[in-house]
PDB file of C-alpha atoms in Angstrom:
ATOM      1  CA  ASN J   4       6.636   7.285 -18.349  1.00  0.00           C
ATOM      2  CA  ALA J   5       8.737   5.435 -15.802  1.00  0.00           C
ATOM      3  CA  GLY J   6       6.222   5.961 -12.963  1.00  0.00           C
ATOM      4  CA  VAL J   7       7.828   5.540  -9.534  1.00  0.00           C
ATOM      5  CA  THR J   8      11.452   4.435  -9.538  1.00  0.00           C
ATOM      6  CA  GLN J   9      13.123   3.072  -6.428  1.00  0.00           C
ATOM      7  CA  THR J  10      16.809   2.313  -6.017  1.00  0.00           C
ATOM      8  CA  PRO J  11      18.442   0.092  -4.976  1.00  0.00           C
ATOM      9  CA  LYS J  12      16.267  -3.019  -5.364  1.00  0.00           C
ATOM     10  CA  PHE J  13      18.291  -4.980  -2.805  1.00  0.00           C
ATOM     11  CA  GLN J  14      20.643  -3.884  -0.046  1.00  0.00           C
ATOM     12  CA  VAL J  15      22.470  -5.517   2.846  1.00  0.00           C
ATOM     13  CA  LEU J  16      23.690  -3.231   5.625  1.00  0.00           C
ATOM     14  CA  LYS J  17      25.638  -3.835   8.769  1.00  0.00           C
ATOM     15  CA  THR J  18      24.181  -2.602  12.046  1.00  0.00           C
ATOM     16  CA  GLY J  19      25.088   1.055  12.542  1.00  0.00           C
ATOM     17  CA  GLN J  20      25.634   1.835   8.888  1.00  0.00           C
ATOM     18  CA  SER J  21      23.716   4.580   7.123  1.00  0.00           C
ATOM     19  CA  MET J  22      22.134   4.686   3.720  1.00  0.00           C
ATOM     20  CA  THR J  23      19.570   6.495   1.606  1.00  0.00           C
ATOM     21  CA  LEU J  24      16.801   4.785  -0.304  1.00  0.00           C
ATOM     22  CA  GLN J  25      16.034   6.749  -3.431  1.00  0.00           C
ATOM     23  CA  CYS J  26      12.579   7.386  -4.842  1.00  0.00           C
ATOM     24  CA  ALA J  27      11.694   9.413  -7.925  1.00  0.00           C
ATOM     25  CA  GLN J  28       8.429   9.904  -9.813  1.00  0.00           C
ATOM     26  CA  ASP J  29       7.865  11.499 -13.188  1.00  0.00           C
ATOM     27  CA  MET J  30       4.086  12.001 -12.973  1.00  0.00           C
ATOM     28  CA  ASN J  31       4.161  15.425 -11.284  1.00  0.00           C
ATOM     29  CA  HIS J  32       2.344  13.977  -8.271  1.00  0.00           C
ATOM     30  CA  GLU J  33       2.010  16.158  -5.183  1.00  0.00           C
ATOM     31  CA  TYR J  34       1.711  13.356  -2.664  1.00  0.00           C
ATOM     32  CA  MET J  35       4.478  10.891  -1.878  1.00  0.00           C
ATOM     33  CA  SER J  36       4.820   8.310   0.871  1.00  0.00           C
ATOM     34  CA  TRP J  37       7.180   5.694   2.228  1.00  0.00           C
ATOM     35  CA  TYR J  38       5.887   2.387   3.592  1.00  0.00           C
ATOM     36  CA  ARG J  39       7.504  -0.658   5.070  1.00  0.00           C
ATOM     37  CA  GLN J  40       6.018  -4.115   4.740  1.00  0.00           C
ATOM     38  CA  ASP J  41       6.793  -6.905   7.165  1.00  0.00           C
ATOM     39  CA  PRO J  42       5.304 -10.415   7.271  1.00  0.00           C
ATOM     40  CA  GLY J  43       1.990 -10.419   9.100  1.00  0.00           C
ATOM     41  CA  MET J  44       2.052  -6.645   9.588  1.00  0.00           C
ATOM     42  CA  GLY J  45       0.748  -5.227   6.330  1.00  0.00           C
ATOM     43  CA  LEU J  46       2.033  -1.934   4.966  1.00  0.00           C
ATOM     44  CA  ARG J  47       2.847   0.715   7.549  1.00  0.00           C
ATOM     45  CA  LEU J  48       3.356   4.387   6.762  1.00  0.00           C
ATOM     46  CA  ILE J  49       6.795   5.752   7.675  1.00  0.00           C
ATOM     47  CA  HIS J  50       6.732   9.329   6.348  1.00  0.00           C
ATOM     48  CA  TYR J  51       4.703  11.180   3.795  1.00  0.00           C
ATOM     49  CA  SER J  52       4.737  14.469   1.911  1.00  0.00           C
ATOM     50  CA  VAL J  53       1.947  16.640   0.511  1.00  0.00           C
ATOM     51  CA  GLY J  54       4.276  18.691  -1.671  1.00  0.00           C
ATOM     52  CA  ALA J  55       7.804  19.961  -2.090  1.00  0.00           C
ATOM     53  CA  GLY J  56       9.176  21.217   1.212  1.00  0.00           C
ATOM     54  CA  ILE J  57       6.415  19.604   3.303  1.00  0.00           C
ATOM     55  CA  THR J  58       6.825  16.310   5.114  1.00  0.00           C
ATOM     56  CA  ASP J  59       5.177  14.657   8.090  1.00  0.00           C
ATOM     57  CA  GLN J  60       5.507  11.528  10.175  1.00  0.00           C
ATOM     58  CA  GLY J  61       3.474   8.426   9.666  1.00  0.00           C
ATOM     59  CA  GLU J  62       2.844   5.452  11.915  1.00  0.00           C
ATOM     60  CA  VAL J  63       6.453   4.217  12.294  1.00  0.00           C
ATOM     61  CA  PRO J  64       8.847   7.168  11.741  1.00  0.00           C
ATOM     62  CA  ASN J  65      11.540   6.369  14.311  1.00  0.00           C
ATOM     63  CA  GLY J  66      14.936   5.700  12.777  1.00  0.00           C
ATOM     64  CA  TYR J  67      14.034   7.282   9.435  1.00  0.00           C
ATOM     65  CA  ASN J  68      14.366  10.774   7.973  1.00  0.00           C
ATOM     66  CA  VAL J  69      12.987  12.250   4.784  1.00  0.00           C
ATOM     67  CA  SER J  70      13.251  15.416   2.742  1.00  0.00           C
ATOM     68  CA  ARG J  71      11.313  16.693  -0.257  1.00  0.00           C
ATOM     69  CA  SER J  72      13.321  19.377  -1.993  1.00  0.00           C
ATOM     70  CA  THR J  73      11.679  18.763  -5.372  1.00  0.00           C
ATOM     71  CA  THR J  74       8.315  17.428  -6.516  1.00  0.00           C
ATOM     72  CA  GLU J  75      10.008  14.457  -8.169  1.00  0.00           C
ATOM     73  CA  ASP J  76      12.251  13.096  -5.399  1.00  0.00           C
ATOM     74  CA  PHE J  77      11.518  11.765  -1.926  1.00  0.00           C
ATOM     75  CA  PRO J  78      14.568   9.997  -0.436  1.00  0.00           C
ATOM     76  CA  LEU J  79      14.391   7.994   2.794  1.00  0.00           C
ATOM     77  CA  ARG J  80      17.439   8.147   5.047  1.00  0.00           C
ATOM     78  CA  LEU J  81      18.414   5.500   7.603  1.00  0.00           C
ATOM     79  CA  GLU J  82      21.048   7.012   9.891  1.00  0.00           C
ATOM     80  CA  LEU J  83      21.993   4.099  12.168  1.00  0.00           C
ATOM     81  CA  ALA J  84      20.596   0.917  10.706  1.00  0.00           C
ATOM     82  CA  ALA J  85      19.265  -1.688  13.116  1.00  0.00           C
ATOM     83  CA  PRO J  86      18.179  -5.310  12.474  1.00  0.00           C
ATOM     84  CA  SER J  87      14.591  -4.230  13.244  1.00  0.00           C
ATOM     85  CA  GLN J  88      14.709  -2.189  10.032  1.00  0.00           C
ATOM     86  CA  THR J  89      15.033  -5.326   7.918  1.00  0.00           C
ATOM     87  CA  SER J  90      11.992  -5.044   5.689  1.00  0.00           C
ATOM     88  CA  VAL J  91      10.662  -4.330   2.222  1.00  0.00           C
ATOM     89  CA  TYR J  92      10.322  -0.608   1.605  1.00  0.00           C
ATOM     90  CA  PHE J  93       7.871   0.849  -0.882  1.00  0.00           C
ATOM     91  CA  CYS J  94       7.699   4.395  -2.127  1.00  0.00           C
ATOM     92  CA  ALA J  95       4.444   5.622  -3.640  1.00  0.00           C
ATOM     93  CA  SER J  96       3.052   8.759  -5.234  1.00  0.00           C
ATOM     94  CA  SER J  97      -0.408  10.139  -5.952  1.00  0.00           C
ATOM     95  CA  SER J  98      -2.190  13.095  -7.482  1.00  0.00           C
ATOM     96  CA  GLY J  99      -4.779  12.737  -4.738  1.00  0.00           C
ATOM     97  CA  GLY J 100      -8.478  12.006  -4.463  1.00  0.00           C
ATOM     98  CA  PRO J 101      -9.909   8.880  -6.066  1.00  0.00           C
ATOM     99  CA  TYR J 102      -6.767   7.990  -8.010  1.00  0.00           C
ATOM    100  CA  GLY J 103      -4.958   6.114  -5.280  1.00  0.00           C
ATOM    101  CA  TYR J 104      -1.216   5.731  -5.123  1.00  0.00           C
ATOM    102  CA  THR J 105       1.231   4.316  -7.647  1.00  0.00           C
ATOM    103  CA  PHE J 106       3.928   2.212  -6.016  1.00  0.00           C
ATOM    104  CA  GLY J 107       7.553   1.647  -6.875  1.00  0.00           C
ATOM    105  CA  SER J 108       8.831  -1.916  -7.143  1.00  0.00           C
ATOM    106  CA  GLY J 109      10.326  -1.846  -3.654  1.00  0.00           C
ATOM    107  CA  THR J 110      13.687  -2.085  -1.918  1.00  0.00           C
ATOM    108  CA  ARG J 111      14.474  -5.254   0.017  1.00  0.00           C
ATOM    109  CA  LEU J 112      16.711  -4.244   2.898  1.00  0.00           C
ATOM    110  CA  THR J 113      18.492  -6.618   5.242  1.00  0.00           C
ATOM    111  CA  VAL J 114      20.360  -5.293   8.279  1.00  0.00           C
ATOM    112  CA  VAL J 115      22.781  -7.804   9.801  1.00  0.00           C
TER     113      VAL J 115
ATOM    114  CA  ARG O  23      -8.711  -0.967  17.264  1.00  0.00           C
ATOM    115  CA  LYS O  24      -6.782  -1.172  13.999  1.00  0.00           C
ATOM    116  CA  GLU O  25      -7.619   1.389  11.333  1.00  0.00           C
ATOM    117  CA  VAL O  26      -8.416  -1.261   8.729  1.00  0.00           C
ATOM    118  CA  GLU O  27      -9.193  -4.892   9.519  1.00  0.00           C
ATOM    119  CA  GLN O  28      -9.307  -7.789   7.104  1.00  0.00           C
ATOM    120  CA  ASP O  29      -9.564 -11.531   7.578  1.00  0.00           C
ATOM    121  CA  PRO O  30      -6.285 -12.725   6.012  1.00  0.00           C
ATOM    122  CA  GLY O  31      -7.642 -16.106   4.909  1.00  0.00           C
ATOM    123  CA  PRO O  32      -6.432 -17.846   2.799  1.00  0.00           C
ATOM    124  CA  PHE O  33      -9.569 -18.029   0.711  1.00  0.00           C
ATOM    125  CA  ASN O  34      -9.307 -21.190  -1.391  1.00  0.00           C
ATOM    126  CA  VAL O  35     -11.613 -20.739  -4.358  1.00  0.00           C
ATOM    127  CA  PRO O  36     -12.399 -23.258  -7.116  1.00  0.00           C
ATOM    128  CA  GLU O  37     -11.774 -21.886 -10.583  1.00  0.00           C
ATOM    129  CA  GLY O  38     -14.973 -20.350 -11.932  1.00  0.00           C
ATOM    130  CA  ALA O  39     -16.495 -19.764  -8.492  1.00  0.00           C
ATOM    131  CA  THR O  40     -17.382 -16.489  -6.825  1.00  0.00           C
ATOM    132  CA  VAL O  41     -15.547 -15.198  -3.783  1.00  0.00           C
ATOM    133  CA  ALA O  42     -16.376 -12.213  -1.609  1.00  0.00           C
ATOM    134  CA  PHE O  43     -14.695 -10.611   1.371  1.00  0.00           C
ATOM    135  CA  ASN O  44     -15.084  -7.536   3.510  1.00  0.00           C
ATOM    136  CA  CYS O  45     -12.947  -5.182   5.439  1.00  0.00           C
ATOM    137  CA  THR O  46     -13.927  -2.800   8.216  1.00  0.00           C
ATOM    138  CA  TYR O  47     -12.447   0.595   8.977  1.00  0.00           C
ATOM    139  CA  SER O  48     -12.453   2.546  12.212  1.00  0.00           C
ATOM    140  CA  ASN O  49     -12.358   6.192  11.120  1.00  0.00           C
ATOM    141  CA  SER O  50     -15.839   7.439  10.265  1.00  0.00           C
ATOM    142  CA  ALA O  51     -14.282  10.515   8.612  1.00  0.00           C
ATOM    143  CA  SER O  52     -12.371   8.437   6.056  1.00  0.00           C
ATOM    144  CA  GLN O  53     -12.641  10.072   2.680  1.00  0.00           C
ATOM    145  CA  SER O  54     -11.895   7.548  -0.021  1.00  0.00           C
ATOM    146  CA  PHE O  55     -11.477   3.834  -0.347  1.00  0.00           C
ATOM    147  CA  PHE O  56      -9.585   1.450  -2.572  1.00  0.00           C
ATOM    148  CA  TRP O  57      -8.851  -2.180  -3.277  1.00  0.00           C
ATOM    149  CA  TYR O  58      -5.281  -2.991  -4.230  1.00  0.00           C
ATOM    150  CA  ARG O  59      -3.906  -6.274  -5.518  1.00  0.00           C
ATOM    151  CA  GLN O  60      -0.488  -7.519  -4.447  1.00  0.00           C
ATOM    152  CA  ASP O  61       1.259 -10.492  -5.995  1.00  0.00           C
ATOM    153  CA  CYS O  62       3.955 -12.337  -4.075  1.00  0.00           C
ATOM    154  CA  ARG O  63       7.104 -10.214  -3.690  1.00  0.00           C
ATOM    155  CA  LYS O  64       5.675  -7.456  -5.879  1.00  0.00           C
ATOM    156  CA  GLU O  65       4.399  -3.966  -5.250  1.00  0.00           C
ATOM    157  CA  PRO O  66       0.696  -3.284  -4.590  1.00  0.00           C
ATOM    158  CA  LYS O  67      -1.254  -2.220  -7.663  1.00  0.00           C
ATOM    159  CA  LEU O  68      -4.541  -0.340  -7.691  1.00  0.00           C
ATOM    160  CA  LEU O  69      -7.407  -2.669  -8.558  1.00  0.00           C
ATOM    161  CA  MET O  70     -10.252  -0.210  -8.159  1.00  0.00           C
ATOM    162  CA  SER O  71     -11.487   2.765  -6.220  1.00  0.00           C
ATOM    163  CA  VAL O  72     -14.656   2.193  -4.194  1.00  0.00           C
ATOM    164  CA  TYR O  73     -17.574   4.589  -4.500  1.00  0.00           C
ATOM    165  CA  SER O  74     -20.588   5.006  -2.264  1.00  0.00           C
ATOM    166  CA  SER O  75     -22.911   3.860  -5.028  1.00  0.00           C
ATOM    167  CA  GLY O  76     -20.862   0.721  -5.583  1.00  0.00           C
ATOM    168  CA  ASN O  77     -18.910   0.081  -8.727  1.00  0.00           C
ATOM    169  CA  GLU O  78     -18.041  -2.738 -11.057  1.00  0.00           C
ATOM    170  CA  ASP O  79     -15.041  -3.424 -13.267  1.00  0.00           C
ATOM    171  CA  GLY O  80     -15.493  -6.565 -15.314  1.00  0.00           C
ATOM    172  CA  ARG O  81     -15.649  -9.510 -12.909  1.00  0.00           C
ATOM    173  CA  PHE O  82     -14.915  -7.334  -9.876  1.00  0.00           C
ATOM    174  CA  THR O  83     -17.558  -5.499  -7.834  1.00  0.00           C
ATOM    175  CA  ALA O  84     -16.828  -3.216  -4.907  1.00  0.00           C
ATOM    176  CA  GLN O  85     -19.299  -1.882  -2.375  1.00  0.00           C
ATOM    177  CA  LEU O  86     -19.021   0.693   0.394  1.00  0.00           C
ATOM    178  CA  ASN O  87     -21.271   0.851   3.440  1.00  0.00           C
ATOM    179  CA  ARG O  88     -20.482   4.068   5.299  1.00  0.00           C
ATOM    180  CA  ALA O  89     -23.068   3.492   8.021  1.00  0.00           C
ATOM    181  CA  SER O  90     -21.497   0.189   9.034  1.00  0.00           C
ATOM    182  CA  GLN O  91     -17.990   1.233   7.975  1.00  0.00           C
ATOM    183  CA  TYR O  92     -17.169  -1.688   5.771  1.00  0.00           C
ATOM    184  CA  ILE O  93     -16.019  -2.236   2.220  1.00  0.00           C
ATOM    185  CA  SER O  94     -16.500  -5.373   0.188  1.00  0.00           C
ATOM    186  CA  LEU O  95     -15.002  -6.929  -2.904  1.00  0.00           C
ATOM    187  CA  LEU O  96     -16.621  -9.653  -4.972  1.00  0.00           C
ATOM    188  CA  ILE O  97     -14.831 -11.596  -7.688  1.00  0.00           C
ATOM    189  CA  ARG O  98     -16.994 -13.552 -10.115  1.00  0.00           C
ATOM    190  CA  ASP O  99     -15.890 -16.412 -12.369  1.00  0.00           C
ATOM    191  CA  SER O 100     -12.511 -16.675 -10.609  1.00  0.00           C
ATOM    192  CA  LYS O 101      -9.460 -17.234 -12.796  1.00  0.00           C
ATOM    193  CA  LEU O 102      -6.165 -18.818 -11.788  1.00  0.00           C
ATOM    194  CA  SER O 103      -4.601 -15.413 -12.447  1.00  0.00           C
ATOM    195  CA  ASP O 104      -6.768 -13.892  -9.690  1.00  0.00           C
ATOM    196  CA  SER O 105      -4.611 -15.640  -7.067  1.00  0.00           C
ATOM    197  CA  ALA O 106      -3.099 -12.783  -5.085  1.00  0.00           C
ATOM    198  CA  THR O 107      -3.510 -10.805  -1.889  1.00  0.00           C
ATOM    199  CA  TYR O 108      -6.213  -8.141  -1.976  1.00  0.00           C
ATOM    200  CA  LEU O 109      -5.535  -5.122   0.203  1.00  0.00           C
ATOM    201  CA  CYS O 110      -8.290  -2.908   1.569  1.00  0.00           C
ATOM    202  CA  VAL O 111      -7.074   0.696   1.719  1.00  0.00           C
ATOM    203  CA  VAL O 112      -8.609   3.763   3.337  1.00  0.00           C
ATOM    204  CA  ASN O 113      -7.678   7.426   2.856  1.00  0.00           C
ATOM    205  CA  ASN O 114      -7.911   9.047   6.274  1.00  0.00           C
ATOM    206  CA  GLY O 115      -7.356  12.561   5.015  1.00  0.00           C
ATOM    207  CA  ASN O 116      -4.461  14.398   3.387  1.00  0.00           C
ATOM    208  CA  ASN O 117      -3.903  11.287   1.298  1.00  0.00           C
ATOM    209  CA  ARG O 118      -2.610   9.335   4.276  1.00  0.00           C
ATOM    210  CA  LEU O 119      -3.500   5.769   3.420  1.00  0.00           C
ATOM    211  CA  ALA O 120      -4.134   3.024   5.944  1.00  0.00           C
ATOM    212  CA  PHE O 121      -3.796  -0.560   4.701  1.00  0.00           C
ATOM    213  CA  GLY O 122      -5.401  -3.740   5.889  1.00  0.00           C
ATOM    214  CA  LYS O 123      -3.230  -6.838   6.109  1.00  0.00           C
ATOM    215  CA  GLY O 124      -4.894  -8.251   3.026  1.00  0.00           C
ATOM    216  CA  ASN O 125      -7.114 -11.157   1.988  1.00  0.00           C
ATOM    217  CA  GLN O 126      -5.080 -13.949   0.420  1.00  0.00           C
ATOM    218  CA  VAL O 127      -6.955 -15.599  -2.439  1.00  0.00           C
ATOM    219  CA  VAL O 128      -5.841 -18.914  -3.929  1.00  0.00           C
ATOM    220  CA  VAL O 129      -7.777 -20.040  -6.997  1.00  0.00           C
ATOM    221  CA  ILE O 130      -7.651 -23.805  -7.356  1.00  0.00           C
ATOM    222  CA  PRO O 131      -7.919 -25.537 -10.760  1.00  0.00           C
TER     223      PRO O 131
END
């Protein structure tokens, strides 16, 4: 099993550009989430999903969009990138309950 | 008040010693609790779930105190490989996780 796969691993964007961070899991997990991690801030929830077709906002959703058309995929869309979105982005999935989340290896995004 | 609070440290621990740290959480309805380990520039990895009765996994012991709303982690016989940041994580319902900023542990030879 591959677990949670994130692509790309690194990306540099110019302000105003758009891009999609990809996330796929092969564990048939219902729950998926996107987090960003900044120095001194810990991990903050951007968006999450409790199943295909169902998404909701987390703590810091502004500037990001998500969709969940299949159980496996949960892409994160940045429409107009801003320098404040420079961060490390983690996607994670879970079957729920006491099993916690499995994280992807992250995408390091720099917006210049 | 932040959902999950941890003292970031660093906690400098001699090899072979015991180190313990707590985190507090604000939501009394929180449903499940975890400790994650994160190495520098890597993704968080689940260390252990935390149960009300307390639980142990080798050199690691986790405790939950619902009345006082804190979770603890104890590491015995510290190894150099234990150097990492330990994240306290709380499930606030619907599998929405809230993370503390982490306790940075540095094991010194």
